[in-house]
Short mmCIF file of C-alpha atoms in Angstrom, two decimals:
data_model
loop_
_atom_site.label_atom_id
_atom_site.label_comp_id
_atom_site.label_asym_id
_atom_site.label_seq_id
_atom_site.Cartn_x
_atom_site.Cartn_y
_atom_site.Cartn_z
CA UNK A 1 0.00 0.00 0.00
CA UNK A 2 2.95 2.37 0.40
CA UNK A 3 3.74 3.40 -3.11
CA UNK A 4 6.04 6.33 -2.43
CA UNK A 5 7.79 8.17 -5.25
CA UNK A 6 11.54 8.35 -5.53
CA UNK A 7 12.66 10.90 -2.92
CA UNK A 8 14.45 13.02 -5.53
CA UNK A 9 11.64 13.26 -8.08
CA UNK A 10 11.12 17.03 -8.59
CA UNK A 11 7.71 16.43 -10.21
CA UNK A 12 6.40 14.61 -7.15
CA UNK A 13 7.89 15.70 -3.83
CA UNK A 14 7.67 13.20 -1.00
CA UNK A 15 4.56 13.64 1.11
CA UNK A 16 4.53 11.29 4.12
CA UNK A 17 0.89 12.12 4.94
CA UNK A 18 -0.61 11.48 1.49
CA UNK A 19 1.79 9.02 -0.17
CA UNK A 20 0.63 5.95 1.81
CA UNK A 21 -2.89 6.39 0.38
CA UNK A 22 -1.99 6.73 -3.31
CA UNK A 23 -2.49 3.05 -4.20
CA UNK A 24 -5.93 2.94 -2.56
CA UNK A 25 -6.87 6.20 -4.31
CA UNK A 26 -5.87 4.69 -7.65
CA UNK A 27 -8.29 1.86 -6.90
CA UNK A 28 -11.00 4.43 -6.08
CA UNK A 29 -10.25 6.19 -9.38
CA UNK A 30 -10.77 2.88 -11.20
CA UNK A 31 -14.15 2.58 -9.45
CA UNK A 32 -14.99 6.13 -10.55
CA UNK A 33 -14.46 5.07 -14.16
CA UNK A 34 -17.24 2.48 -13.71
CA UNK A 35 -19.63 5.25 -12.64
CA UNK A 36 -18.89 7.36 -15.70
CA UNK A 37 -19.63 4.39 -17.95
CA UNK A 38 -23.26 4.42 -16.76
CA UNK A 39 -23.68 8.19 -16.90
CA UNK A 40 -23.12 8.72 -13.18
CA UNK A 41 -20.79 11.38 -11.81
CA UNK A 42 -17.40 9.62 -11.66
CA UNK A 43 -16.83 9.19 -7.95
CA UNK A 44 -15.29 6.03 -6.55
CA UNK A 45 -14.62 4.80 -3.03
CA UNK A 46 -12.71 2.05 -1.25
CA UNK A 47 -13.03 0.99 2.39
CA UNK A 48 -9.86 -0.40 3.95
CA UNK A 49 -10.01 -2.54 7.06
CA UNK A 50 -8.00 -1.76 10.18
CA UNK A 51 -5.17 -3.86 8.72
CA UNK A 52 -5.16 -1.80 5.49
CA UNK A 53 -6.65 -4.58 3.34
CA UNK A 54 -9.50 -3.57 1.03
CA UNK A 55 -12.93 -4.56 2.41
CA UNK A 56 -15.18 -3.07 -0.25
CA UNK A 57 -15.52 -0.67 -3.14
CA UNK A 58 -18.28 1.46 -4.55
CA UNK A 59 -18.97 3.99 -7.25
CA UNK A 60 -21.86 6.36 -7.85
CA UNK A 61 -24.93 4.46 -9.04
CA UNK A 62 -27.67 7.09 -8.78
CA UNK A 63 -28.37 7.16 -12.51
CA UNK A 64 -27.91 3.41 -12.90
CA UNK A 65 -30.29 2.51 -10.05
CA UNK A 66 -32.53 5.56 -9.64
CA UNK A 67 -31.53 5.63 -5.96
CA UNK A 68 -30.68 9.13 -4.66
CA UNK A 69 -28.60 7.62 -1.83
CA UNK A 70 -26.44 5.50 -4.16
CA UNK A 71 -23.31 7.57 -3.65
CA UNK A 72 -19.97 5.78 -3.87
CA UNK A 73 -19.26 6.26 -0.18
CA UNK A 74 -22.62 4.97 1.05
CA UNK A 75 -22.41 1.88 -1.16
CA UNK A 76 -18.83 1.15 -0.08
CA UNK A 77 -19.77 1.59 3.61
CA UNK A 78 -22.75 -0.76 3.26
CA UNK A 79 -20.59 -3.40 1.60
CA UNK A 80 -17.83 -3.05 4.21
CA UNK A 81 -20.36 -3.49 7.01
CA UNK A 82 -21.70 -6.61 5.28
CA UNK A 83 -18.16 -7.98 4.89
CA UNK A 84 -17.41 -7.41 8.59
CA UNK A 85 -20.84 -8.50 9.77
CA UNK A 86 -21.42 -5.33 11.78
CA UNK A 87 -22.23 -1.68 11.22
CA UNK A 88 -19.35 -0.27 13.28
CA UNK A 89 -16.39 0.31 10.99
CA UNK A 90 -14.02 1.35 13.76
CA UNK A 91 -10.43 1.49 12.59
CA UNK A 92 -11.47 1.44 8.92
CA UNK A 93 -10.47 4.02 6.33
CA UNK A 94 -12.75 5.38 3.63
CA UNK A 95 -10.81 6.47 0.54
CA UNK A 96 -12.88 8.49 -1.94
CA UNK A 97 -12.08 10.51 -5.05
CA UNK A 98 -14.29 13.48 -4.09
CA UNK A 99 -14.78 15.12 -0.72
CA UNK A 100 -17.90 13.61 0.90
CA UNK A 101 -21.19 15.52 0.83
CA UNK A 102 -23.28 16.00 3.98
CA UNK A 103 -25.14 12.70 3.49
CA UNK A 104 -21.94 10.71 3.04
CA UNK A 105 -20.14 12.57 5.82
CA UNK A 106 -23.02 11.76 8.15
CA UNK A 107 -22.93 8.12 7.10
CA UNK A 108 -19.21 7.74 7.73
CA UNK A 109 -19.52 9.42 11.14
CA UNK A 110 -22.44 7.14 12.05
CA UNK A 111 -20.44 4.10 10.90
CA UNK A 112 -17.58 5.16 13.21
CA UNK A 113 -15.04 5.18 10.35
CA UNK A 114 -11.64 6.04 11.78
CA UNK A 115 -10.29 7.98 8.82
CA UNK A 116 -11.50 9.54 5.59
CA UNK A 117 -9.05 10.16 2.76
CA UNK A 118 -10.25 12.14 -0.24
CA UNK A 119 -8.86 13.44 -3.50
CA UNK A 120 -10.63 16.48 -4.95
CA UNK A 121 -12.20 19.19 -2.82
CA UNK A 122 -15.88 19.92 -3.39
CA UNK A 123 -16.35 23.67 -2.89
CA UNK A 124 -20.09 23.40 -3.66
CA UNK A 125 -21.11 20.49 -1.42
CA UNK A 126 -18.07 19.26 0.53
CA UNK A 127 -18.63 18.37 4.18
CA UNK A 128 -15.11 17.41 5.21
CA UNK A 129 -13.54 20.85 5.29
CA UNK A 130 -14.50 22.77 2.13
CA UNK A 131 -18.03 24.12 2.50
CA UNK A 132 -18.79 22.44 5.83
CA UNK A 133 -16.72 20.37 8.24
CA UNK A 134 -19.33 17.94 9.50
CA UNK A 135 -16.87 15.09 10.08
CA UNK A 136 -14.82 17.10 12.58
CA UNK A 137 -17.68 18.91 14.30
CA UNK A 138 -16.83 18.92 18.00
CA UNK A 139 -20.49 18.48 18.92
CA UNK A 140 -20.52 14.96 17.49
CA UNK A 141 -19.49 11.89 19.46
CA UNK A 142 -17.18 10.62 16.72
CA UNK A 143 -14.70 12.60 14.62
CA UNK A 144 -12.61 10.70 12.08
CA UNK A 145 -9.20 11.83 10.94
CA UNK A 146 -9.34 13.63 7.57
CA UNK A 147 -6.59 13.47 4.95
CA UNK A 148 -7.44 15.66 1.94
CA UNK A 149 -5.73 16.07 -1.43
CA UNK A 150 -4.51 12.55 -2.25
CA UNK A 151 -3.99 12.44 -6.03
CA UNK A 152 -6.08 15.60 -6.08
CA UNK A 153 -5.18 16.61 -9.64
CA UNK A 154 -6.10 13.18 -11.03
CA UNK A 155 -9.41 13.11 -9.14
CA UNK A 156 -10.32 16.65 -10.18
CA UNK A 157 -9.36 16.01 -13.83
CA UNK A 158 -11.74 13.04 -14.02
CA UNK A 159 -14.63 15.17 -12.76
CA UNK A 160 -13.74 18.15 -14.97
CA UNK A 161 -13.65 15.94 -18.07
CA UNK A 162 -17.00 14.38 -17.18
CA UNK A 163 -18.78 17.70 -16.79
CA UNK A 164 -17.04 19.29 -19.78
CA UNK A 165 -18.28 16.51 -22.05
CA UNK A 166 -21.91 16.81 -20.89
#
């Protein structure tokens, strides 16, 4: 899971906070491609277990299923809970290509996810630091760690291309 660049690569400086999550974000980007194929906004997510092994994946399926709650994060969380046999995802990490919205941020807080890692910021609907910061609201009983900006340019480019071509 630690796919760090060469320490002397001037095009990609070493980032000890974000580099460990690059491989999982690449997997989330591959999931996002599945969403675009069905006309959904290309967002993909991966849930990693406490040991770092992938538990589940998801991509947006709102258009494909007609379900307004079929966001990548919600689907990945549901599948991870099914894989573990319980709703508490303590110690798990949600890796997603776009900053979670309020619905998804609420779901990951309720699931007790330990960490959320995201790629592109969502200035219009982000709830993990951009527009709102629901996941770190001190009034809540659970506040996961947030690591933003992992492969941010790649995640943003996928979304920009999708909306440009519409």
